[in-house]
PDB file of C-alpha atoms in Angstrom:
ATOM      1  CA  PHE A  79     -21.038  -8.143  11.535  1.00 90.00           C
ATOM      2  CA  ASP A  80     -22.750 -10.309   8.965  1.00 91.00           C
ATOM      3  CA  ALA A  81     -23.723 -13.917   9.675  1.00 93.00           C
ATOM      4  CA  SER A  82     -20.392 -15.404   8.523  1.00 93.00           C
ATOM      5  CA  GLN A  83     -18.425 -12.935  10.658  1.00 95.00           C
ATOM      6  CA  LEU A  84     -20.555 -13.715  13.716  1.00 96.00           C
ATOM      7  CA  SER A  85     -19.956 -17.412  13.130  1.00 96.00           C
ATOM      8  CA  ALA A  86     -16.215 -16.731  12.926  1.00 96.00           C
ATOM      9  CA  LEU A  87     -16.342 -14.795  16.204  1.00 96.00           C
ATOM     10  CA  ASP A  88     -18.095 -17.704  17.867  1.00 97.00           C
ATOM     11  CA  MET A  89     -15.439 -20.100  16.577  1.00 97.00           C
ATOM     12  CA  MET A  90     -12.623 -17.904  17.862  1.00 97.00           C
ATOM     13  CA  MET A  91     -14.220 -17.740  21.298  1.00 96.00           C
ATOM     14  CA  ARG A  92     -14.621 -21.526  21.554  1.00 96.00           C
ATOM     15  CA  GLU A  93     -11.590 -23.115  19.905  1.00 97.00           C
ATOM     16  CA  GLN A  94      -7.996 -23.280  21.074  1.00 97.00           C
ATOM     17  CA  TYR A  95      -6.735 -23.501  17.480  1.00 98.00           C
ATOM     18  CA  SER A  96      -8.661 -21.973  14.566  1.00 97.00           C
ATOM     19  CA  ALA A  97      -8.215 -20.384  11.147  1.00 97.00           C
ATOM     20  CA  LEU A  98     -10.090 -17.444   9.623  1.00 97.00           C
ATOM     21  CA  ILE A  99      -9.664 -17.300   5.846  1.00 95.00           C
ATOM     22  CA  GLY A 100     -10.840 -14.655   3.388  1.00 92.00           C
ATOM     23  CA  ALA A 101      -9.843 -12.295   0.613  1.00 86.00           C
ATOM     24  CA  ALA A 102      -8.931  -8.675   1.241  1.00 83.00           C
ATOM     25  CA  GLY A 103     -11.998  -6.689   2.259  1.00 82.00           C
ATOM     26  CA  THR A 104     -13.986  -9.602   3.683  1.00 88.00           C
ATOM     27  CA  GLY A 105     -13.514  -8.380   7.254  1.00 91.00           C
ATOM     28  CA  LYS A 106     -10.824 -10.568   8.842  1.00 94.00           C
ATOM     29  CA  THR A 107      -9.330  -7.607  10.713  1.00 93.00           C
ATOM     30  CA  THR A 108     -12.817  -6.364  11.578  1.00 93.00           C
ATOM     31  CA  VAL A 109     -13.623  -9.724  13.160  1.00 95.00           C
ATOM     32  CA  MET A 110     -10.346  -9.626  15.087  1.00 95.00           C
ATOM     33  CA  ALA A 111     -11.143  -6.109  16.301  1.00 94.00           C
ATOM     34  CA  GLY A 112     -14.475  -7.430  17.576  1.00 95.00           C
ATOM     35  CA  TYR A 113     -12.851 -10.444  19.191  1.00 97.00           C
ATOM     36  CA  LEU A 114     -10.211  -8.586  21.229  1.00 97.00           C
ATOM     37  CA  PRO A 115     -12.539  -6.701  23.626  1.00 96.00           C
ATOM     38  CA  LYS A 116     -14.495  -9.901  24.232  1.00 95.00           C
ATOM     39  CA  ILE A 117     -11.446 -11.684  25.609  1.00 96.00           C
ATOM     40  CA  ARG A 118      -9.503  -8.755  27.069  1.00 95.00           C
ATOM     41  CA  ASP A 119     -10.718  -9.272  30.630  1.00 94.00           C
ATOM     42  CA  LYS A 120     -10.512 -13.068  30.365  1.00 95.00           C
ATOM     43  CA  VAL A 121      -6.755 -13.093  29.713  1.00 96.00           C
ATOM     44  CA  ARG A 122      -4.382 -12.497  32.594  1.00 96.00           C
ATOM     45  CA  GLU A 123      -2.095  -9.488  32.473  1.00 97.00           C
ATOM     46  CA  ILE A 124       1.684  -9.723  32.270  1.00 97.00           C
ATOM     47  CA  ASP A 125       4.586  -7.283  32.573  1.00 97.00           C
ATOM     48  CA  TRP A 126       4.760  -6.131  28.958  1.00 96.00           C
ATOM     49  CA  GLY A 127       8.388  -5.054  28.948  1.00 95.00           C
ATOM     50  CA  HIS A 128       9.404  -8.327  30.566  1.00 96.00           C
ATOM     51  CA  ALA A 129       7.474 -10.289  27.929  1.00 96.00           C
ATOM     52  CA  ARG A 130       8.757  -8.382  24.900  1.00 95.00           C
ATOM     53  CA  SER A 131      12.394  -8.597  26.046  1.00 94.00           C
ATOM     54  CA  ALA A 132      12.262 -12.230  27.215  1.00 94.00           C
ATOM     55  CA  GLY A 133      12.879 -11.106  30.776  1.00 90.00           C
ATOM     56  CA  THR A 134      15.761  -8.690  30.264  1.00 91.00           C
ATOM     57  CA  ASP A 135      13.839  -5.400  30.560  1.00 91.00           C
ATOM     58  CA  PRO A 136      10.882  -5.412  33.020  1.00 92.00           C
ATOM     59  CA  SER A 137       8.716  -2.308  32.699  1.00 92.00           C
ATOM     60  CA  GLY A 138       6.003  -2.574  35.350  1.00 92.00           C
ATOM     61  CA  ILE A 139       3.437  -1.950  32.602  1.00 94.00           C
ATOM     62  CA  MET A 140       0.758  -4.625  32.783  1.00 96.00           C
ATOM     63  CA  ARG A 141      -1.006  -5.664  29.590  1.00 96.00           C
ATOM     64  CA  PRO A 142      -3.199  -8.662  28.609  1.00 97.00           C
ATOM     65  CA  ALA A 143      -1.053 -11.583  27.434  1.00 98.00           C
ATOM     66  CA  ILE A 144      -2.258 -11.247  23.836  1.00 98.00           C
ATOM     67  CA  ALA A 145       0.157 -11.085  20.892  1.00 98.00           C
ATOM     68  CA  LEU A 146      -0.894  -9.931  17.416  1.00 98.00           C
ATOM     69  CA  CYS A 147       1.860 -10.757  14.983  1.00 96.00           C
ATOM     70  CA  THR A 148       2.700 -10.667  11.286  1.00 95.00           C
ATOM     71  CA  PHE A 149       5.674 -11.705   9.182  1.00 92.00           C
ATOM     72  CA  THR A 150       7.272  -8.216   8.980  1.00 91.00           C
ATOM     73  CA  ASN A 151       7.459  -5.073  11.103  1.00 92.00           C
ATOM     74  CA  VAL A 152       5.871  -3.041   8.292  1.00 92.00           C
ATOM     75  CA  ALA A 153       2.882  -5.390   8.240  1.00 92.00           C
ATOM     76  CA  ALA A 154       2.687  -5.135  12.032  1.00 95.00           C
ATOM     77  CA  MET A 155       2.505  -1.335  11.805  1.00 94.00           C
ATOM     78  CA  ASN A 156      -0.207  -1.601   9.142  1.00 92.00           C
ATOM     79  CA  LEU A 157      -2.178  -3.946  11.394  1.00 94.00           C
ATOM     80  CA  ALA A 158      -1.800  -1.575  14.342  1.00 94.00           C
ATOM     81  CA  ALA A 159      -3.196   1.258  12.217  1.00 93.00           C
ATOM     82  CA  LYS A 160      -6.386  -0.749  11.594  1.00 92.00           C
ATOM     83  CA  LEU A 161      -7.066  -1.552  15.250  1.00 94.00           C
ATOM     84  CA  PRO A 162      -8.058   0.622  18.227  1.00 93.00           C
ATOM     85  CA  GLU A 163      -5.040   2.441  19.654  1.00 93.00           C
ATOM     86  CA  GLU A 164      -4.939   0.349  22.836  1.00 93.00           C
ATOM     87  CA  TRP A 165      -3.883  -2.680  20.764  1.00 96.00           C
ATOM     88  CA  ALA A 166      -1.072  -0.976  18.845  1.00 95.00           C
ATOM     89  CA  GLN A 167       1.646  -2.117  21.248  1.00 94.00           C
ATOM     90  CA  HIS A 168       0.406  -5.707  20.957  1.00 97.00           C
ATOM     91  CA  CYS A 169       1.244  -5.767  17.218  1.00 97.00           C
ATOM     92  CA  MET A 170       4.668  -7.188  16.426  1.00 97.00           C
ATOM     93  CA  SER A 171       6.608  -9.265  13.922  1.00 96.00           C
ATOM     94  CA  ILE A 172       6.932 -13.008  14.501  1.00 96.00           C
ATOM     95  CA  HIS A 173      10.643 -12.514  15.138  1.00 96.00           C
ATOM     96  CA  SER A 174       9.788  -9.992  17.861  1.00 96.00           C
ATOM     97  CA  LEU A 175       7.230 -12.448  19.214  1.00 97.00           C
ATOM     98  CA  LEU A 176      10.009 -15.019  19.603  1.00 97.00           C
ATOM     99  CA  ALA A 177      12.378 -12.330  20.955  1.00 96.00           C
ATOM    100  CA  PHE A 178      15.110 -12.997  18.401  1.00 95.00           C
ATOM    101  CA  ALA A 179      18.498 -11.633  19.518  1.00 92.00           C
ATOM    102  CA  PRO A 180      22.097 -11.839  18.277  1.00 90.00           C
ATOM    103  CA  VAL A 181      24.218 -14.688  19.622  1.00 87.00           C
ATOM    104  CA  ASP A 182      28.031 -14.673  19.412  1.00 85.00           C
ATOM    105  CA  LEU A 183      29.566 -17.762  17.844  1.00 82.00           C
ATOM    106  CA  ASP A 184      33.251 -18.601  18.369  1.00 80.00           C
ATOM    107  CA  TYR A 185      35.018 -21.021  16.029  1.00 80.00           C
ATOM    108  CA  ALA A 186      38.062 -23.204  16.623  1.00 80.00           C
ATOM    109  CA  ASP A 187      40.159 -21.108  14.225  1.00 82.00           C
ATOM    110  CA  GLY A 188      39.624 -18.044  16.429  1.00 80.00           C
ATOM    111  CA  THR A 189      37.070 -16.300  14.225  1.00 84.00           C
ATOM    112  CA  ARG A 190      33.835 -14.935  15.646  1.00 83.00           C
ATOM    113  CA  THR A 191      30.460 -14.236  14.083  1.00 85.00           C
ATOM    114  CA  GLN A 192      26.880 -13.555  15.124  1.00 85.00           C
ATOM    115  CA  ARG A 193      23.620 -15.312  14.449  1.00 87.00           C
ATOM    116  CA  PHE A 194      20.094 -14.290  15.429  1.00 91.00           C
ATOM    117  CA  GLU A 195      18.278 -16.901  17.467  1.00 93.00           C
ATOM    118  CA  PRO A 196      14.943 -16.923  19.363  1.00 95.00           C
ATOM    119  CA  ARG A 197      15.104 -16.480  23.104  1.00 96.00           C
ATOM    120  CA  TYR A 198      11.655 -18.047  23.431  1.00 97.00           C
ATOM    121  CA  THR A 199      11.928 -21.774  22.821  1.00 96.00           C
ATOM    122  CA  LYS A 200      10.465 -25.061  23.989  1.00 96.00           C
ATOM    123  CA  LEU A 201      12.622 -24.772  27.113  1.00 96.00           C
ATOM    124  CA  ASN A 202      11.688 -21.121  27.644  1.00 96.00           C
ATOM    125  CA  PRO A 203       8.059 -20.709  26.441  1.00 97.00           C
ATOM    126  CA  MET A 204       6.428 -17.390  25.634  1.00 97.00           C
ATOM    127  CA  PRO A 205       4.117 -15.933  28.302  1.00 97.00           C
ATOM    128  CA  TYR A 206       1.330 -15.114  25.810  1.00 98.00           C
ATOM    129  CA  ARG A 207      -2.064 -16.758  26.299  1.00 98.00           C
ATOM    130  CA  VAL A 208      -3.417 -15.706  22.899  1.00 98.00           C
ATOM    131  CA  VAL A 209      -1.351 -15.565  19.687  1.00 98.00           C
ATOM    132  CA  ILE A 210      -2.995 -14.271  16.509  1.00 98.00           C
ATOM    133  CA  ILE A 211      -0.929 -14.521  13.312  1.00 97.00           C
ATOM    134  CA  ASP A 212      -2.096 -12.300  10.445  1.00 95.00           C
ATOM    135  CA  GLU A 213      -1.225 -12.935   6.777  1.00 93.00           C
ATOM    136  CA  VAL A 214      -0.087 -16.395   7.786  1.00 93.00           C
ATOM    137  CA  GLY A 215       0.084 -17.533   4.152  1.00 92.00           C
ATOM    138  CA  ILE A 216       3.555 -15.984   3.741  1.00 90.00           C
ATOM    139  CA  VAL A 217       4.904 -17.449   6.992  1.00 93.00           C
ATOM    140  CA  SER A 218       7.283 -20.346   6.441  1.00 92.00           C
ATOM    141  CA  ARG A 219       6.712 -23.724   8.057  1.00 92.00           C
ATOM    142  CA  ASP A 220      10.035 -23.662   9.923  1.00 93.00           C
ATOM    143  CA  LEU A 221       9.241 -20.280  11.482  1.00 94.00           C
ATOM    144  CA  TRP A 222       5.802 -21.536  12.539  1.00 96.00           C
ATOM    145  CA  ASP A 223       7.482 -24.603  14.058  1.00 96.00           C
ATOM    146  CA  GLN A 224       9.570 -22.270  16.221  1.00 97.00           C
ATOM    147  CA  VAL A 225       6.406 -20.454  17.329  1.00 97.00           C
ATOM    148  CA  TYR A 226       4.620 -23.732  18.052  1.00 97.00           C
ATOM    149  CA  ASP A 227       7.530 -25.053  20.125  1.00 97.00           C
ATOM    150  CA  ALA A 228       7.532 -21.880  22.258  1.00 97.00           C
ATOM    151  CA  LEU A 229       3.781 -21.850  22.993  1.00 98.00           C
ATOM    152  CA  LEU A 230       2.356 -22.470  26.429  1.00 97.00           C
ATOM    153  CA  PRO A 231       0.242 -25.664  26.501  1.00 96.00           C
ATOM    154  CA  GLU A 232      -2.905 -23.627  27.174  1.00 96.00           C
ATOM    155  CA  ALA A 233      -2.180 -20.891  24.597  1.00 97.00           C
ATOM    156  CA  GLN A 234      -4.827 -20.103  21.998  1.00 98.00           C
ATOM    157  CA  VAL A 235      -3.702 -19.671  18.368  1.00 98.00           C
ATOM    158  CA  ILE A 236      -5.671 -18.036  15.547  1.00 98.00           C
ATOM    159  CA  PHE A 237      -4.516 -17.899  11.926  1.00 97.00           C
ATOM    160  CA  LEU A 238      -5.748 -15.104   9.638  1.00 96.00           C
ATOM    161  CA  GLY A 239      -4.988 -15.341   5.946  1.00 94.00           C
ATOM    162  CA  ASP A 240      -5.934 -15.524   2.313  1.00 90.00           C
ATOM    163  CA  ILE A 241      -5.254 -18.762   0.475  1.00 83.00           C
ATOM    164  CA  ALA A 242      -4.846 -16.839  -2.812  1.00 78.00           C
ATOM    165  CA  GLN A 243      -2.207 -14.387  -1.584  1.00 78.00           C
ATOM    166  CA  LEU A 244       1.569 -14.650  -1.887  1.00 73.00           C
ATOM    167  CA  PRO A 245       3.123 -17.972  -0.883  1.00 77.00           C
ATOM    168  CA  ALA A 246       5.569 -18.404   1.980  1.00 79.00           C
ATOM    169  CA  MET A 247       8.900 -16.641   1.610  1.00 74.00           C
ATOM    170  CA  ARG A 248      10.560 -20.061   1.521  1.00 78.00           C
ATOM    171  CA  GLY A 249       9.291 -23.588   1.890  1.00 82.00           C
ATOM    172  CA  VAL A 250       5.573 -24.016   2.509  1.00 88.00           C
ATOM    173  CA  SER A 251       3.068 -22.193   4.684  1.00 91.00           C
ATOM    174  CA  PRO A 252       1.354 -23.917   7.626  1.00 92.00           C
ATOM    175  CA  MET A 253      -1.978 -22.357   6.600  1.00 93.00           C
ATOM    176  CA  PRO A 254      -3.330 -25.117   4.303  1.00 91.00           C
ATOM    177  CA  PHE A 255      -2.384 -27.749   6.878  1.00 93.00           C
ATOM    178  CA  ALA A 256      -4.182 -25.755   9.583  1.00 94.00           C
ATOM    179  CA  MET A 257      -7.273 -25.452   7.376  1.00 94.00           C
ATOM    180  CA  LYS A 258      -7.356 -29.243   7.064  1.00 95.00           C
ATOM    181  CA  LYS A 259      -6.912 -29.983  10.779  1.00 95.00           C
ATOM    182  CA  TRP A 260      -8.287 -26.972  12.665  1.00 97.00           C
ATOM    183  CA  PRO A 261     -11.799 -25.487  12.859  1.00 97.00           C
ATOM    184  CA  THR A 262     -11.904 -23.009   9.953  1.00 97.00           C
ATOM    185  CA  LYS A 263     -14.246 -20.279   8.795  1.00 96.00           C
ATOM    186  CA  VAL A 264     -14.125 -18.687   5.340  1.00 94.00           C
ATOM    187  CA  LEU A 265     -15.347 -15.123   4.799  1.00 92.00           C
ATOM    188  CA  ASP A 266     -16.470 -14.683   1.183  1.00 83.00           C
ATOM    189  CA  THR A 267     -18.418 -11.402   1.183  1.00 81.00           C
ATOM    190  CA  ILE A 268     -16.267  -8.416   0.223  1.00 78.00           C
ATOM    191  CA  HIS A 269     -17.398  -5.270   2.026  1.00 77.00           C
ATOM    192  CA  ARG A 270     -15.088  -2.761   0.307  1.00 70.00           C
ATOM    193  CA  GLN A 271     -16.042  -0.961  -2.912  1.00 65.00           C
ATOM    194  CA  LYS A 272     -19.757  -1.311  -2.291  1.00 61.00           C
ATOM    195  CA  GLY A 273     -22.302   0.073  -4.707  1.00 66.00           C
ATOM    196  CA  THR A 274     -22.061   0.009  -8.471  1.00 76.00           C
ATOM    197  CA  SER A 275     -18.275  -0.321  -8.750  1.00 82.00           C
ATOM    198  CA  SER A 276     -17.140  -3.234 -10.917  1.00 86.00           C
ATOM    199  CA  ILE A 277     -13.678  -3.436  -9.326  1.00 85.00           C
ATOM    200  CA  ILE A 278     -14.401  -6.011  -6.630  1.00 81.00           C
ATOM    201  CA  PRO A 279     -16.598  -8.252  -8.838  1.00 85.00           C
ATOM    202  CA  ASN A 280     -13.865  -8.241 -11.479  1.00 88.00           C
ATOM    203  CA  LEU A 281     -11.120  -9.006  -8.974  1.00 83.00           C
ATOM    204  CA  THR A 282     -13.257 -11.896  -7.763  1.00 81.00           C
ATOM    205  CA  ARG A 283     -13.541 -13.137 -11.352  1.00 86.00           C
ATOM    206  CA  ILE A 284      -9.764 -12.945 -11.768  1.00 85.00           C
ATOM    207  CA  ARG A 285      -9.230 -14.891  -8.533  1.00 79.00           C
ATOM    208  CA  LYS A 286     -11.448 -17.623  -9.986  1.00 82.00           C
ATOM    209  CA  GLY A 287      -9.470 -17.724 -13.240  1.00 87.00           C
ATOM    210  CA  MET A 288     -12.129 -15.896 -15.237  1.00 91.00           C
ATOM    211  CA  PHE A 289     -11.585 -12.918 -17.530  1.00 90.00           C
ATOM    212  CA  PRO A 290     -12.869  -9.601 -16.093  1.00 91.00           C
ATOM    213  CA  GLU A 291     -15.856  -7.850 -17.625  1.00 92.00           C
ATOM    214  CA  HIS A 292     -15.373  -4.493 -19.326  1.00 92.00           C
ATOM    215  CA  SER A 293     -16.712  -1.431 -17.501  1.00 91.00           C
ATOM    216  CA  PRO A 294     -16.277   2.011 -19.096  1.00 87.00           C
ATOM    217  CA  ALA A 295     -16.486   3.671 -15.681  1.00 85.00           C
ATOM    218  CA  ASP A 296     -13.788   1.901 -13.690  1.00 87.00           C
ATOM    219  CA  PHE A 297     -12.440  -1.308 -15.273  1.00 89.00           C
ATOM    220  CA  ARG A 298     -11.614  -0.968 -18.935  1.00 87.00           C
ATOM    221  CA  CYS A 299     -10.549  -4.212 -20.576  1.00 87.00           C
ATOM    222  CA  ASP A 300     -12.379  -4.654 -23.874  1.00 86.00           C
ATOM    223  CA  LYS A 301     -10.694  -5.271 -27.242  1.00 83.00           C
ATOM    224  CA  ALA A 302      -9.803  -1.598 -27.712  1.00 77.00           C
ATOM    225  CA  GLU A 303      -7.679  -1.639 -24.539  1.00 81.00           C
ATOM    226  CA  LYS A 304      -5.858  -4.923 -25.134  1.00 84.00           C
ATOM    227  CA  LEU A 305      -2.084  -4.712 -24.935  1.00 86.00           C
ATOM    228  CA  GLU A 306       0.165  -5.620 -27.805  1.00 90.00           C
ATOM    229  CA  GLU A 307       1.335  -9.223 -27.515  1.00 90.00           C
ATOM    230  CA  HIS A 308       4.970  -8.396 -28.273  1.00 93.00           C
ATOM    231  CA  THR A 309       6.663  -7.278 -25.055  1.00 92.00           C
ATOM    232  CA  LEU A 310       8.519  -4.269 -26.453  1.00 92.00           C
ATOM    233  CA  LYS A 311       5.436  -3.089 -28.347  1.00 93.00           C
ATOM    234  CA  ALA A 312       3.360  -3.413 -25.180  1.00 91.00           C
ATOM    235  CA  ARG A 313       5.975  -1.427 -23.264  1.00 91.00           C
ATOM    236  CA  ASP A 314       5.900   1.331 -25.866  1.00 91.00           C
ATOM    237  CA  GLN A 315       2.093   1.337 -25.824  1.00 91.00           C
ATOM    238  CA  ILE A 316       2.005   1.802 -22.041  1.00 90.00           C
ATOM    239  CA  THR A 317       4.691   4.485 -22.105  1.00 90.00           C
ATOM    240  CA  ARG A 318       2.955   6.484 -24.820  1.00 89.00           C
ATOM    241  CA  TYR A 319      -0.407   6.189 -23.113  1.00 88.00           C
ATOM    242  CA  ILE A 320       0.744   7.326 -19.654  1.00 89.00           C
ATOM    243  CA  ALA A 321       2.778  10.159 -21.174  1.00 87.00           C
ATOM    244  CA  TYR A 322      -0.335  11.264 -23.075  1.00 88.00           C
ATOM    245  CA  LEU A 323      -2.461  11.242 -19.905  1.00 88.00           C
ATOM    246  CA  HIS A 324       0.150  13.283 -18.047  1.00 88.00           C
ATOM    247  CA  GLN A 325       0.436  15.855 -20.828  1.00 87.00           C
ATOM    248  CA  ASN A 326      -3.331  16.361 -20.745  1.00 89.00           C
ATOM    249  CA  GLY A 327      -3.577  16.716 -16.964  1.00 89.00           C
ATOM    250  CA  VAL A 328      -5.251  13.358 -16.364  1.00 88.00           C
ATOM    251  CA  TRP A 329      -2.341  11.463 -14.802  1.00 87.00           C
ATOM    252  CA  ASP A 330      -1.025  12.721 -11.439  1.00 87.00           C
ATOM    253  CA  PRO A 331       2.320  11.087 -10.548  1.00 81.00           C
ATOM    254  CA  LYS A 332       1.731  11.882  -6.855  1.00 83.00           C
ATOM    255  CA  GLN A 333      -1.393   9.771  -6.538  1.00 87.00           C
ATOM    256  CA  ASP A 334      -1.711   7.524  -9.622  1.00 89.00           C
ATOM    257  CA  ILE A 335       0.199   4.280  -9.893  1.00 87.00           C
ATOM    258  CA  ILE A 336       1.354   1.596 -12.299  1.00 87.00           C
ATOM    259  CA  ILE A 337       1.655  -1.905 -10.837  1.00 87.00           C
ATOM    260  CA  THR A 338       3.952  -4.436 -12.448  1.00 86.00           C
ATOM    261  CA  PRO A 339       5.050  -7.843 -11.103  1.00 79.00           C
ATOM    262  CA  GLU A 340       8.639  -7.371 -12.269  1.00 81.00           C
ATOM    263  CA  ASN A 341      11.614  -5.198 -11.331  1.00 83.00           C
ATOM    264  CA  ASN A 342      14.250  -5.320 -14.061  1.00 85.00           C
ATOM    265  CA  ALA A 343      12.563  -7.178 -16.932  1.00 88.00           C
ATOM    266  CA  ALA A 344      11.296  -5.543 -20.125  1.00 89.00           C
ATOM    267  CA  LEU A 345       8.017  -4.597 -18.426  1.00 89.00           C
ATOM    268  CA  GLY A 346       9.658  -3.960 -15.059  1.00 90.00           C
ATOM    269  CA  GLN A 347       9.430  -0.948 -12.804  1.00 88.00           C
ATOM    270  CA  ALA A 348      13.052   0.046 -13.470  1.00 89.00           C
ATOM    271  CA  TYR A 349      12.320   0.772 -17.139  1.00 90.00           C
ATOM    272  CA  PHE A 350       9.042   2.600 -16.502  1.00 90.00           C
ATOM    273  CA  ASN A 351      10.486   4.734 -13.707  1.00 88.00           C
ATOM    274  CA  GLY A 352      13.297   5.766 -16.031  1.00 87.00           C
ATOM    275  CA  ALA A 353      10.989   6.527 -18.937  1.00 87.00           C
ATOM    276  CA  PHE A 354       8.493   8.512 -16.871  1.00 86.00           C
ATOM    277  CA  ARG A 355      11.222  10.403 -15.052  1.00 83.00           C
ATOM    278  CA  PHE A 356      11.836  12.170 -18.368  1.00 78.00           C
ATOM    279  CA  ALA A 357       8.144  12.445 -19.185  1.00 78.00           C
ATOM    280  CA  PHE A 358       7.048  13.932 -15.860  1.00 81.00           C
ATOM    281  CA  ASN A 359       9.979  16.215 -14.940  1.00 77.00           C
ATOM    282  CA  PRO A 360      11.517  19.258 -16.643  1.00 60.00           C
ATOM    283  CA  VAL A 361      14.464  18.332 -18.865  1.00 57.00           C
ATOM    284  CA  VAL A 362      17.894  19.734 -18.087  1.00 54.00           C
ATOM    285  CA  ASP A 363      19.998  18.424 -20.975  1.00 57.00           C
ATOM    286  CA  ASP A 364      19.735  17.747 -24.693  1.00 61.00           C
ATOM    287  CA  LEU A 365      19.282  13.974 -24.277  1.00 59.00           C
ATOM    288  CA  GLY A 366      16.417  14.448 -21.845  1.00 58.00           C
ATOM    289  CA  ARG A 367      14.837  17.025 -24.161  1.00 61.00           C
ATOM    290  CA  GLN A 368      15.040  14.628 -27.090  1.00 62.00           C
ATOM    291  CA  ILE A 369      13.444  11.760 -25.125  1.00 61.00           C
ATOM    292  CA  THR A 370      10.682  13.984 -23.763  1.00 60.00           C
ATOM    293  CA  THR A 371       9.927  15.329 -27.226  1.00 66.00           C
ATOM    294  CA  ALA A 372       9.774  11.787 -28.609  1.00 65.00           C
ATOM    295  CA  LEU A 373       7.359  10.728 -25.878  1.00 63.00           C
ATOM    296  CA  LYS A 374       5.159  13.742 -26.507  1.00 64.00           C
ATOM    297  CA  ASN A 375       5.120  13.117 -30.245  1.00 65.00           C
ATOM    298  CA  LYS A 376       4.172   9.478 -29.745  1.00 60.00           C
ATOM    299  CA  GLY A 377       1.597  10.456 -27.155  1.00 54.00           C
ATOM    300  CA  ARG A 378      -0.328  12.488 -29.707  1.00 47.00           C
ATOM    301  CA  GLU A 379      -0.855   9.314 -31.697  1.00 44.00           C
ATOM    302  CA  VAL A 380      -2.867   7.712 -28.866  1.00 40.00           C
ATOM    303  CA  ASN A 381      -6.608   8.075 -29.140  1.00 40.00           C
ATOM    304  CA  PRO A 382      -7.997   8.947 -25.694  1.00 38.00           C
ATOM    305  CA  PRO A 383      -9.267   7.627 -23.451  1.00 38.00           C
ATOM    306  CA  ILE A 384      -8.090   4.019 -23.174  1.00 39.00           C
ATOM    307  CA  MET A 385      -6.859   1.944 -20.283  1.00 40.00           C
ATOM    308  CA  VAL A 386      -4.225  -0.753 -20.511  1.00 41.00           C
ATOM    309  CA  ARG A 387      -3.828  -3.947 -18.521  1.00 41.00           C
ATOM    310  CA  THR A 388      -0.897  -6.266 -18.052  1.00 41.00           C
ATOM    311  CA  ALA A 389      -0.813  -9.165 -20.455  1.00 37.00           C
TER     312      ALA A 389
END
C-alpha cells in the first residue's frame, strides 16, 4: 500500500460511514482486500443461508456478517474474481442484499400480478454488520434509501466509487452527498500500466478535459490520425482502416476491439458489426462477395499504419 491507501485503510477501520473515491486502477479493491482480513475476526458470524434468504432457508454455515455488494450480479461476480476466494460468497447485488422477492398483488377486478419487493426493511433490518457498496456512483438514491432503512443502527457502511464514471441508472447517486457529509479519501495514483506506457497519463488528461498527447507506440492521435468530421465519412474511414488491418494480419477479431458509445446510430456497434461480419468471414453469396471486394479495394487506399479515435 502507498501512503494514500494506508490512510484510507485507517479511515475505514475508524469510521462508521466513509467513502473511498478513485479512478480505475488506483487500488480501491486492493484497499478493500486489505481491509477485510483486518475486521474478519471483529465481526460476529451469522447463519449465511438464513441471512441471504431473509430467514427462509437456514444453512448452518456460519460466516462473518459482512456484505460486499454492487448494482448488478455481473459486477458482483467481477468483484468476487478480484478478491480472495473466501470472500466470493459475500459478493452480491444490492437487490440480493435486500433479499428482493416476488409479491402477489390482487386487484378488485379479480386480476393478479407480481411485484418484486425487499424483504429487508426498516421493520425487518438486515443482519449485516458491515456493508460495502462498490461502484456506488451508478446506484440510484431511492435504492440507497431502501438499503439505509434496512441497516442495523450499529452497521458500518463504506462507499467505493469513481466520481467520473457512469451516473446513476435513474435519478441521482448518493455518492456526492456522502462525499460532502462522510469522511472521504481520494486515491489519485494509478498503479496499472506502469512504466513508459502513455495510456494512463492520456486517460488522466481526458478525464481532466485535456486533449491526449500523441504517442507512436500506444496512443496515436496526431493530425494524421484525426477522423473525418462528417459522420458518414468518419464511418467509412474506420471501416476501411479496420478492414485493411485485418487483411494484413494485424487485426485479430478474437482479441481486438472497437469501442463506441452508441448502438444503432451512424457510428453505432450495429453498423460496424454488420460491416465487419462481411470483412472478417468467408462470403457465401454474391452480395457478400461484392461488399467484401469493395472493402478490400478501399482498404488498399489506406496508408498504414494509422490509428483512429472517436470524434
